[in-house]
Amino acid sequence: MSVTACQGLGFVVSLIGFAGVIAATCMDQWSTQDLYNNPVTAVYNYQGLWRSCVRESSGFTECRGYFTLLGLPAMLQAVRALMIVGIVLGAISILVSIFALKCIRIGGMEDSAKAKMTLTSGIMFILSGICAIIGVSVFANMLVTNFWMSTANMYGSMGGMVQTVQTRYTFGAALFVGWVAGGLTLIGGVLMCIACRGLVPDQTNYKAVSYHASGHNVAYKTGGFKASTALGSPTRSKKIYDGGAHMEDEAQSHPSKYDYV
């Protein structure tokens, strides 16, 4: 998969997951009334993070918000905080990832800068998905605990007769939406982090060195150098380079491919 495709797929998946996290946070069906022992009822209750609703058999629905903050359970406030943090992180990640897309050129932004922005947005998407999954899981654990406590209280000591006076709540649709949305956001963040590796420019350890012809004839050796200043008939001296040995006329220096890099 190419870098552009991986980055674009991660952005789209994260965007869908972010939209799902917002939808799950705003939904009212976090907990719904359990109708196992009473399938026929004139009133159906369901609750969300921000309000509780009652739907009658006639189709009329009435919702009432939670007008108190200190009177709410601590676990509910923690779930609210986790979902809000996930939404804020997701919103910032989307803004950063838009400028980090390889298919969008903004001024003279280098690939190294885009790689850093892609990695940042990917990590923030991962954190956003984790916050959403933890928030939904905490609320689900609270529902399970309350459900079994209500079930234990509903069974009396008189022959195990069931008293259907107490209302029990079970998982609502918002929980499943939150789990799926958090997973998509997490997967999208991982894809963004993977795409970051392809955006980093290749770095080489090769350092270019320019060799210039010396005014005097110098014979290069491993242990040092020896300058020849003999006059008379031209002799041949041997220069040892990293690439091998090169024979050069002492009277005239001919440039070669080793002289310039």
XYZ file of N, CA and C in Angstrom:
783
model
N 0.845 -1.178 0.000
C 0.000 0.000 0.000
C 0.894 1.245 0.000
N 0.599 2.178 -0.873
C 1.403 3.381 -0.962
C 1.176 4.270 0.261
N 2.093 5.202 0.419
C 2.022 6.093 1.581
C 0.772 6.968 1.513
N 0.484 7.488 0.325
C -0.684 8.358 0.175
C -1.974 7.602 0.465
N -2.076 6.353 -0.036
C -3.285 5.564 0.200
C -3.436 5.206 1.670
N -2.335 4.838 2.314
C -2.388 4.491 3.739
C -2.780 5.706 4.582
N -2.214 6.848 4.248
C -2.540 8.062 4.993
C -3.987 8.475 4.766
N -4.442 8.413 3.508
C -5.830 8.780 3.226
C -6.815 7.830 3.860
N -6.509 6.519 3.832
C -7.411 5.542 4.453
C -7.476 5.756 5.962
N -6.328 6.010 6.576
C -6.334 6.275 8.008
C -7.134 7.521 8.364
N -7.026 8.548 7.531
C -7.781 9.784 7.793
C -9.284 9.540 7.664
N -9.711 8.807 6.637
C -11.141 8.556 6.436
C -11.703 7.691 7.560
N -10.974 6.625 7.928
C -11.444 5.750 9.004
C -11.532 6.511 10.323
N -10.521 7.325 10.599
C -10.550 8.117 11.833
C -11.689 9.129 11.824
N -11.954 9.712 10.666
C -13.051 10.676 10.571
C -14.398 10.011 10.832
N -14.586 8.800 10.294
C -15.837 8.072 10.546
C -15.955 7.712 12.028
N -14.843 7.248 12.602
C -14.872 6.931 14.030
C -15.129 8.148 14.897
N -14.552 9.282 14.526
C -14.784 10.513 15.289
C -16.249 10.924 15.235
N -16.865 10.810 14.066
C -18.292 11.116 13.952
C -19.130 10.164 14.803
N -18.726 8.887 14.854
C -19.439 7.931 15.687
C -19.304 8.235 17.171
N -18.143 8.713 17.593
C -17.952 9.077 18.999
C -18.863 10.241 19.382
N -18.979 11.224 18.493
C -19.881 12.354 18.758
C -21.331 11.872 18.829
N -21.713 10.989 17.893
C -23.085 10.484 17.892
C -23.386 9.688 19.153
N -22.438 8.848 19.582
C -22.663 8.055 20.789
C -22.782 8.945 22.022
N -21.991 10.005 22.077
C -22.048 10.899 23.231
C -23.384 11.625 23.315
N -23.944 11.970 22.181
C -25.207 12.726 22.166
C -26.440 11.842 22.245
N -26.303 10.531 22.046
C -27.465 9.636 22.065
C -28.016 9.474 23.472
N -29.299 9.194 23.546
C -29.968 9.007 24.828
C -30.083 7.540 25.227
N -29.798 6.627 24.348
C -29.983 5.206 24.635
C -28.693 4.563 25.150
N -28.125 5.113 26.206
C -26.985 4.471 26.841
C -27.444 3.302 27.703
N -28.539 3.451 28.361
C -29.148 2.358 29.135
C -30.634 2.341 28.844
N -31.152 1.166 28.592
C -32.574 1.001 28.267
C -33.205 0.038 29.260
N -34.492 0.184 29.436
C -35.218 -0.654 30.397
C -35.252 -2.095 29.925
N -34.978 -2.988 30.857
C -35.012 -4.423 30.555
C -36.459 -4.921 30.586
N -36.903 -5.508 29.495
C -38.284 -5.966 29.356
C -38.380 -7.490 29.421
N -37.385 -8.143 30.036
C -37.384 -9.604 30.049
C -38.558 -10.151 30.858
N -38.780 -9.614 32.046
C -39.850 -10.105 32.902
C -41.170 -9.376 32.679
N -41.142 -8.297 31.917
C -42.356 -7.526 31.687
C -42.342 -7.009 30.250
N -42.569 -7.894 29.270
C -42.474 -7.467 27.868
C -43.562 -6.496 27.448
N -44.675 -6.500 28.122
C -45.779 -5.619 27.779
C -45.866 -4.533 28.852
N -45.574 -3.328 28.466
C -45.597 -2.219 29.418
C -46.084 -0.967 28.706
N -46.697 -0.084 29.479
C -47.208 1.152 28.901
C -46.168 2.256 28.907
N -45.096 2.055 29.652
C -44.060 3.067 29.775
C -42.707 2.394 29.549
N -41.881 3.031 28.724
C -40.550 2.504 28.411
C -39.520 3.575 28.750
N -38.582 3.239 29.615
C -37.585 4.189 30.090
C -36.227 3.917 29.446
N -35.521 4.967 29.157
C -34.133 4.858 28.708
C -33.388 6.122 29.115
N -32.083 5.990 29.315
C -31.273 7.066 29.855
C -30.007 7.250 29.035
N -29.513 8.491 29.052
C -28.266 8.824 28.385
C -27.323 9.530 29.336
N -26.295 10.125 28.774
C -25.331 10.848 29.601
C -25.847 12.204 30.054
N -26.826 12.729 29.328
C -27.232 14.102 29.587
C -28.690 14.232 30.025
N -29.502 13.205 29.760
C -30.907 13.285 30.143
C -31.512 11.882 30.168
N -32.660 11.778 30.794
C -33.431 10.529 30.840
C -34.774 10.760 30.148
N -35.248 9.734 29.477
C -36.467 9.861 28.679
C -37.463 8.772 29.049
N -38.717 9.080 28.827
C -39.818 8.147 29.052
C -40.679 8.147 27.803
N -40.917 6.968 27.251
C -41.752 6.844 26.061
C -42.989 6.026 26.397
N -44.122 6.594 26.122
C -45.391 5.932 26.418
C -45.832 5.089 25.234
N -46.794 4.248 25.503
C -47.294 3.356 24.451
C -48.010 4.125 23.347
N -48.457 5.316 23.635
C -49.122 6.136 22.625
C -48.134 6.758 21.638
N -46.825 6.676 21.943
C -45.810 7.257 21.072
C -45.259 8.573 21.583
N -45.841 9.093 22.630
C -45.362 10.352 23.193
C -44.098 10.099 24.007
N -43.087 10.927 23.788
C -41.800 10.789 24.484
C -41.505 12.088 25.226
N -41.123 11.936 26.474
C -40.766 13.086 27.288
C -39.372 12.871 27.866
N -38.519 13.844 27.689
C -37.135 13.768 28.172
C -36.884 14.892 29.168
N -36.079 14.579 30.138
C -35.738 15.555 31.159
C -34.234 15.497 31.393
N -33.575 16.636 31.300
C -32.145 16.686 31.478
C -31.729 16.607 32.926
N -30.462 16.277 33.107
C -29.902 16.248 34.458
C -29.476 17.667 34.830
N -30.284 18.302 35.662
C -30.036 19.695 36.012
C -29.098 19.852 37.200
N -28.496 18.787 37.613
C -27.558 18.832 38.724
C -26.233 18.241 38.281
N -25.184 18.692 38.892
C -23.856 18.177 38.594
C -23.286 17.391 39.760
N -23.427 17.921 40.954
C -22.899 17.242 42.126
C -23.755 16.056 42.547
N -25.026 16.067 42.151
C -25.906 14.978 42.536
C -25.791 13.746 41.656
N -25.033 13.811 40.562
C -24.876 12.671 39.667
C -23.831 11.708 40.212
N -23.929 10.429 39.851
C -22.902 9.465 40.286
C -21.524 9.832 39.733
N -20.498 9.496 40.493
C -19.133 9.817 40.081
C -18.747 9.087 38.796
N -19.226 7.866 38.632
C -18.899 7.112 37.426
C -19.504 7.765 36.188
N -20.710 8.295 36.308
C -21.329 8.971 35.176
C -20.554 10.234 34.798
N -20.094 10.971 35.780
C -19.296 12.161 35.490
C -17.957 11.790 34.852
N -17.374 10.667 35.278
C -16.118 10.214 34.677
C -16.323 9.822 33.220
N -17.437 9.168 32.926
C -17.736 8.792 31.538
C -17.935 10.036 30.684
N -18.620 10.998 31.203
C -18.791 12.269 30.486
C -17.432 12.894 30.154
N -16.564 12.938 31.154
C -15.250 13.555 30.941
C -14.444 12.801 29.897
N -14.470 11.478 29.935
C -13.716 10.690 28.964
C -14.232 10.914 27.540
N -15.532 10.953 27.376
C -16.084 11.165 26.033
C -15.764 12.566 25.519
N -15.825 13.558 26.383
C -15.515 14.924 25.954
C -14.039 15.043 25.590
N -13.167 14.434 26.382
C -11.733 14.460 26.057
C -11.475 13.766 24.728
N -12.159 12.653 24.484
C -12.008 11.966 23.207
C -12.448 12.816 22.024
N -13.526 13.561 22.199
C -14.006 14.427 21.123
C -13.029 15.570 20.871
N -12.506 16.163 21.943
C -11.559 17.272 21.777
C -10.279 16.793 21.084
N -9.756 15.656 21.511
C -8.553 15.114 20.869
C -8.807 14.771 19.406
N -9.980 14.226 19.126
C -10.302 13.899 17.736
C -10.425 15.129 16.857
N -11.012 16.193 17.392
C -11.146 17.425 16.610
C -9.789 18.035 16.295
N -8.899 18.061 17.287
C -7.558 18.590 17.038
C -6.805 17.708 16.045
N -6.987 16.407 16.159
C -6.303 15.482 15.243
C -6.754 15.680 13.809
N -8.025 15.931 13.603
C -8.526 16.142 12.252
C -7.922 17.405 11.644
N -7.855 18.468 12.424
C -7.256 19.708 11.912
C -5.781 19.515 11.551
N -5.062 18.798 12.393
C -3.638 18.580 12.122
C -3.452 17.663 10.924
N -4.252 16.619 10.828
C -4.098 15.649 9.741
C -4.474 16.232 8.383
N -5.363 17.215 8.356
C -5.712 17.832 7.068
C -4.488 18.520 6.459
N -3.743 19.229 7.272
C -2.535 19.887 6.772
C -1.399 18.901 6.534
N -1.490 17.712 7.135
C -0.421 16.723 6.983
C -0.633 15.800 5.789
N -1.786 15.880 5.124
C -2.030 14.990 3.984
C -1.030 15.264 2.868
N -0.511 14.184 2.307
C 0.511 14.319 1.271
C -0.063 14.878 -0.018
N -1.366 14.640 -0.244
C -1.986 15.114 -1.474
C -2.289 16.604 -1.438
N -2.088 17.248 -0.291
C -2.346 18.681 -0.158
C -1.010 19.379 0.053
N -0.704 20.306 -0.824
C 0.535 21.067 -0.736
C 0.235 22.474 -0.236
N 0.866 22.843 0.866
C 0.665 24.163 1.453
C 2.019 24.853 1.493
N 2.204 25.824 0.626
C 3.463 26.556 0.595
C 4.627 25.638 0.289
N 5.726 25.830 0.965
C 6.910 25.007 0.776
C 7.118 24.031 1.910
N 6.050 23.438 2.444
C 6.156 22.502 3.553
C 6.907 21.252 3.110
N 7.905 20.870 3.867
C 8.705 19.717 3.533
C 8.028 18.431 3.995
N 8.524 17.313 3.434
C 7.962 16.018 3.802
C 8.262 15.662 5.254
N 9.383 16.121 5.767
C 9.704 15.834 7.165
C 8.697 16.485 8.112
N 8.261 17.698 7.790
C 7.245 18.368 8.606
C 5.909 17.642 8.512
N 5.550 17.202 7.316
C 4.306 16.440 7.156
C 4.371 15.121 7.917
N 5.550 14.506 7.932
C 5.696 13.244 8.669
C 5.471 13.455 10.158
N 6.010 14.527 10.714
C 5.817 14.822 12.134
C 4.355 15.122 12.440
N 3.700 15.871 11.553
C 2.283 16.178 11.767
C 1.427 14.926 11.646
N 1.776 14.041 10.716
C 1.027 12.793 10.573
C 1.172 11.926 11.806
N 2.385 11.834 12.336
C 2.603 11.051 13.557
C 1.842 11.657 14.740
N 1.845 12.977 14.845
C 1.124 13.637 15.938
C -0.376 13.375 15.859
N -0.942 13.526 14.663
C -2.379 13.284 14.508
C -2.724 11.818 14.748
N -1.844 10.895 14.323
C -2.104 9.480 14.558
C -2.127 9.143 16.039
N -1.171 9.676 16.790
C -1.142 9.418 18.235
C -2.373 10.006 18.911
N -2.800 11.187 18.491
C -3.977 11.802 19.096
C -5.248 11.041 18.727
N -5.319 10.507 17.525
C -6.462 9.658 17.153
C -6.503 8.403 18.022
N -5.342 7.819 18.269
C -5.289 6.631 19.117
C -5.771 6.953 20.523
N -5.318 8.065 21.073
C -5.763 8.472 22.408
C -7.256 8.760 22.441
N -7.768 9.362 21.365
C -9.208 9.637 21.290
C -10.019 8.346 21.290
N -9.573 7.377 20.499
C -10.276 6.093 20.473
C -10.210 5.368 21.799
N -9.054 5.437 22.469
C -8.911 4.784 23.776
C -9.837 5.435 24.802
N -9.933 6.755 24.787
C -10.835 7.449 25.719
C -12.286 7.030 25.490
N -12.690 6.920 24.227
C -14.071 6.528 23.934
C -14.340 5.090 24.381
N -13.405 4.195 24.109
C -13.608 2.794 24.486
C -13.646 2.644 26.003
N -12.754 3.344 26.702
C -12.748 3.262 28.167
C -14.035 3.837 28.742
N -14.491 4.978 28.212
C -15.716 5.579 28.717
C -16.926 4.671 28.548
N -17.056 4.073 27.369
C -18.192 3.173 27.133
C -18.079 1.923 27.995
N -16.867 1.399 28.156
C -16.679 0.186 28.952
C -16.982 0.439 30.430
N -16.600 1.601 30.928
C -16.902 1.932 32.327
C -18.412 2.014 32.545
N -19.119 2.639 31.622
C -20.577 2.734 31.750
C -21.214 1.348 31.652
N -20.705 0.503 30.756
C -21.246 -0.849 30.641
C -21.004 -1.654 31.914
N -19.835 -1.502 32.522
C -19.560 -2.197 33.775
C -20.497 -1.718 34.886
N -20.783 -0.431 34.887
C -21.725 0.100 35.880
C -23.119 -0.485 35.676
N -23.528 -0.637 34.416
C -24.838 -1.229 34.138
C -24.906 -2.679 34.577
N -23.833 -3.421 34.300
C -23.817 -4.839 34.689
C -23.908 -4.979 36.199
N -23.174 -4.160 36.927
C -23.203 -4.228 38.391
C -24.596 -3.902 38.933
N -25.189 -2.840 38.415
C -26.527 -2.461 38.881
C -27.575 -3.494 38.477
N -27.382 -4.112 37.320
C -28.353 -5.092 36.851
C -28.398 -6.303 37.782
N -27.226 -6.825 38.121
C -27.220 -8.003 38.989
C -27.600 -7.658 40.420
N -27.296 -6.466 40.864
C -27.754 -6.063 42.196
C -29.271 -5.944 42.223
N -29.845 -5.406 41.148
C -31.315 -5.312 41.078
C -31.948 -6.685 40.979
N -31.291 -7.583 40.246
C -31.826 -8.943 40.123
C -31.817 -9.652 41.465
N -30.740 -9.453 42.239
C -30.681 -10.091 43.562
C -31.742 -9.536 44.496
N -32.048 -8.257 44.374
C -33.066 -7.666 45.235
C -34.477 -8.038 44.808
N -34.635 -8.397 43.525
C -35.972 -8.710 43.025
C -36.449 -10.069 43.481
N -35.503 -10.984 43.792
C -35.898 -12.306 44.236
C -36.054 -12.308 45.752
N -37.264 -12.554 46.189
C -37.533 -12.582 47.623
C -37.232 -13.946 48.198
N -37.424 -14.041 49.440
C -37.170 -15.304 50.135
C -38.370 -16.228 50.123
N -39.490 -15.812 49.525
C -40.700 -16.624 49.530
C -40.754 -17.459 48.256
N -40.027 -18.564 48.250
C -40.104 -19.510 47.142
C -39.498 -18.996 45.864
N -38.687 -17.962 45.936
C -38.055 -17.450 44.729
C -39.008 -16.718 43.818
N -40.071 -16.170 44.360
C -41.017 -15.425 43.535
C -40.390 -14.117 43.074
N -40.674 -13.730 41.828
C -40.094 -12.555 41.217
C -41.002 -11.356 41.441
N -40.445 -10.319 41.944
C -41.179 -9.072 42.130
C -40.753 -8.105 41.034
N -41.679 -7.722 40.211
C -41.386 -6.897 39.042
C -41.596 -5.413 39.322
N -41.409 -5.017 40.575
C -41.619 -3.620 40.912
C -40.398 -2.792 40.518
N -39.203 -3.329 40.751
C -37.985 -2.586 40.494
C -37.625 -2.639 39.017
N -37.187 -1.510 38.479
C -36.835 -1.400 37.063
C -35.357 -1.704 36.878
N -35.055 -2.575 35.911
C -33.671 -2.898 35.589
C -33.325 -2.313 34.222
N -32.055 -1.976 34.063
C -31.585 -1.377 32.815
C -30.481 -2.243 32.222
N -30.480 -2.292 30.911
C -29.492 -3.075 30.175
C -28.802 -2.205 29.126
N -27.950 -2.827 28.312
C -27.172 -2.073 27.335
C -28.074 -1.402 26.302
N -27.735 -0.145 25.993
C -28.441 0.578 24.950
C -27.645 0.623 23.657
N -28.248 1.183 22.636
C -27.596 1.228 21.327
C -26.360 2.122 21.332
N -26.338 3.125 22.203
C -25.201 4.050 22.221
C -23.914 3.354 22.633
N -24.001 2.329 23.466
C -22.801 1.611 23.885
C -22.131 0.919 22.701
N -22.928 0.263 21.876
C -22.360 -0.436 20.720
C -21.806 0.552 19.691
N -22.509 1.675 19.533
C -21.992 2.712 18.636
C -20.661 3.252 19.151
N -20.562 3.447 20.455
C -19.320 3.958 21.032
C -18.171 2.982 20.894
N -18.435 1.694 21.088
C -17.375 0.691 20.930
C -16.855 0.642 19.500
N -17.777 0.607 18.547
C -17.367 0.552 17.139
C -16.634 1.833 16.744
N -17.162 2.983 17.152
C -16.530 4.260 16.798
C -15.142 4.386 17.415
N -14.997 3.983 18.675
C -13.679 4.029 19.298
C -12.688 3.105 18.614
N -13.151 1.924 18.198
C -12.267 1.010 17.477
C -11.834 1.560 16.130
N -12.770 2.181 15.398
C -12.418 2.775 14.100
C -11.424 3.925 14.272
N -11.642 4.750 15.282
C -10.702 5.847 15.531
C -9.317 5.318 15.888
N -9.279 4.255 16.659
C -8.001 3.650 17.030
C -7.281 3.070 15.814
N -8.023 2.366 14.957
C -7.422 1.783 13.747
C -6.927 2.876 12.810
N -7.719 3.933 12.652
C -7.290 5.046 11.811
C -6.018 5.701 12.322
N -5.890 5.836 13.636
C -4.672 6.405 14.196
C -3.459 5.527 13.946
N -3.637 4.214 14.022
C -2.526 3.294 13.741
C -2.095 3.409 12.278
N -3.056 3.515 11.368
C -2.711 3.679 9.954
C -1.965 4.994 9.711
N -2.351 6.037 10.400
C -1.638 7.313 10.255
C -0.199 7.192 10.747
N 0.002 6.479 11.835
C 1.366 6.288 12.344
C 2.200 5.447 11.382
N 1.581 4.454 10.752
C 2.308 3.639 9.772
C 2.685 4.480 8.553
N 1.767 5.340 8.109
C 2.052 6.193 6.953
C 3.147 7.194 7.248
N 3.358 7.508 8.511
C 4.402 8.470 8.873
C 5.780 7.970 8.475
N 6.009 6.671 8.552
C 7.320 6.121 8.223
C 7.663 6.305 6.758
N 6.647 6.266 5.892
C 6.899 6.452 4.474
C 7.119 7.894 4.076
N 6.702 8.834 4.939
C 6.884 10.253 4.624
C 8.245 10.779 5.044
N 8.931 10.049 5.913
C 10.240 10.514 6.373
C 11.246 10.376 5.239
N 11.946 11.443 4.841
C 12.929 11.343 3.762
C 14.088 10.449 4.161
N 14.620 9.738 3.158
C 15.743 8.846 3.409
C 16.973 9.652 3.758
N 17.679 9.235 4.777
C 18.902 9.893 5.210
C 20.083 8.962 4.954
N 21.137 9.486 4.398
C 22.323 8.706 4.087
C 23.495 9.192 4.913
N 24.391 8.285 5.207
C 25.581 8.616 5.975
C 26.757 9.010 5.102
N 26.563 9.051 3.790
C 27.653 9.395 2.876
C 27.928 10.886 2.937
N 29.151 11.240 3.118
C 29.569 12.628 3.157
C 30.476 12.910 1.974
N 30.101 13.854 1.169
C 30.875 14.177 -0.028
C 32.141 14.946 0.356
N 33.265 14.532 -0.228
C 34.548 15.180 0.002
C 35.151 15.525 -1.346
N 35.578 16.736 -1.496
C 36.156 17.198 -2.752
C 37.670 17.139 -2.657
N 38.272 16.449 -3.612
C 39.727 16.327 -3.675
C 40.242 17.247 -4.771
N 41.210 18.051 -4.448
C 41.794 18.976 -5.403
C 43.232 18.549 -5.692
N 43.664 18.791 -6.933
C 45.027 18.442 -7.327
C 46.020 19.316 -6.588
N 47.006 18.691 -6.012
C 48.002 19.425 -5.246
C 49.035 20.043 -6.170
N 49.624 21.160 -5.720
C 50.647 21.819 -6.530
C 51.920 21.009 -6.601
N 52.233 20.227 -5.571
C 53.392 19.357 -5.553
C 52.927 17.925 -5.706
N 53.787 17.147 -6.215
C 53.475 15.746 -6.390
C 53.598 15.036 -5.053
N 52.497 14.438 -4.618
C 52.441 13.799 -3.308
C 52.035 12.361 -3.495
N 52.760 11.473 -2.874
C 52.420 10.055 -2.897
C 51.698 9.724 -1.597
N 50.401 9.376 -1.681
C 49.580 9.098 -0.506
C 49.767 7.661 -0.091
N 50.039 7.467 1.195
C 50.158 6.128 1.736
C 49.302 6.034 3.000
N 49.213 4.788 3.496
C 48.380 4.571 4.692
C 48.983 5.205 5.927
N 50.292 5.127 6.035
C 50.933 5.639 7.227
C 51.226 7.119 7.178
N 51.083 7.768 6.071
C 51.346 9.186 5.965
C 51.562 9.562 4.523
N 52.332 10.616 4.242
C 52.583 11.004 2.865
C 54.035 11.411 2.739
N 54.493 11.314 1.488
C 55.879 11.655 1.197
C 55.887 12.483 -0.060
N 56.403 13.676 0.020
C 56.449 14.566 -1.136
C 57.730 14.310 -1.898
N 57.581 14.153 -3.228
C 58.744 13.931 -4.089
C 59.085 15.232 -4.783
N 60.323 15.669 -4.609
C 60.784 16.921 -5.222
C 61.941 16.681 -6.164
N 62.082 15.413 -6.623
C 63.210 15.087 -7.513
C 63.029 15.759 -8.842
N 64.188 16.247 -9.395
C 64.188 16.878 -10.700
C 64.821 15.944 -11.702
N 64.556 16.190 -12.965
C 65.146 15.377 -14.032
C 64.079 14.671 -14.810
N 64.398 13.467 -15.202
C 63.465 12.708 -16.041
C 62.214 12.418 -15.238
N 61.102 12.496 -15.884
C 59.843 12.234 -15.169
C 59.757 10.799 -14.708
N 59.441 10.626 -13.475
C 59.199 9.286 -12.916
C 57.718 9.140 -12.592
N 57.372 7.952 -12.214
C 55.965 7.652 -11.954
C 55.813 7.359 -10.467
N 54.842 8.037 -9.905
C 54.544 7.823 -8.480
C 53.167 7.210 -8.332
N 52.974 6.562 -7.255
C 51.733 5.806 -7.026
C 50.916 6.465 -5.901
N 49.670 6.766 -6.195
C 48.750 7.341 -5.205
C 47.744 6.283 -4.780
N 47.593 6.134 -3.520
C 46.685 5.130 -2.983
C 45.444 5.852 -2.465
N 44.334 5.560 -3.044
C 43.054 6.132 -2.635
C 42.210 5.039 -2.011
N 41.053 5.475 -1.510
C 40.126 4.510 -0.933
C 39.587 3.553 -1.983
N 39.425 4.017 -3.191
C 38.876 3.167 -4.249
C 39.927 2.265 -4.872
N 41.254 2.428 -4.607
C 42.267 1.583 -5.208
C 43.498 2.408 -5.527
N 44.425 1.846 -6.267
C 45.675 2.526 -6.618
C 45.547 3.166 -7.968
N 46.145 4.358 -8.103
C 46.086 5.087 -9.358
C 47.479 5.571 -9.717
N 47.982 5.217 -10.884
C 49.301 5.631 -11.355
C 49.171 6.968 -12.039
N 50.042 7.903 -11.620
C 49.959 9.253 -12.159
C 51.349 9.712 -12.550
N 51.443 10.365 -13.674
C 52.709 10.918 -14.131
C 53.097 12.076 -13.237
N 54.364 12.084 -12.768
C 54.836 13.115 -11.864
C 54.924 14.461 -12.546
N 55.188 14.473 -13.850
C 55.338 15.742 -14.557
C 54.013 16.412 -14.807
N 52.921 15.619 -14.958
C 51.626 16.199 -15.309
C 50.549 15.477 -14.525
N 49.692 16.229 -13.890
C 48.606 15.637 -13.102
C 47.340 15.661 -13.914
N 46.809 14.487 -14.177
C 45.583 14.363 -14.950
C 44.416 14.167 -14.001
N 43.361 14.944 -14.160
C 42.193 14.749 -13.281
C 41.509 13.425 -13.557
N 40.972 12.848 -12.554
C 40.255 11.583 -12.680
C 38.957 11.658 -11.895
N 38.226 10.583 -11.867
C 36.956 10.571 -11.167
C 37.126 10.603 -9.662
N 38.371 10.372 -9.195
C 38.603 10.435 -7.756
C 38.920 11.858 -7.275
N 39.180 12.757 -8.240
C 39.554 14.102 -7.844
C 38.398 14.926 -7.329
N 37.205 14.685 -7.921
C 36.018 15.467 -7.536
C 34.893 14.507 -7.270
N 34.122 14.862 -6.248
C 32.958 14.050 -5.905
C 31.730 14.917 -6.025
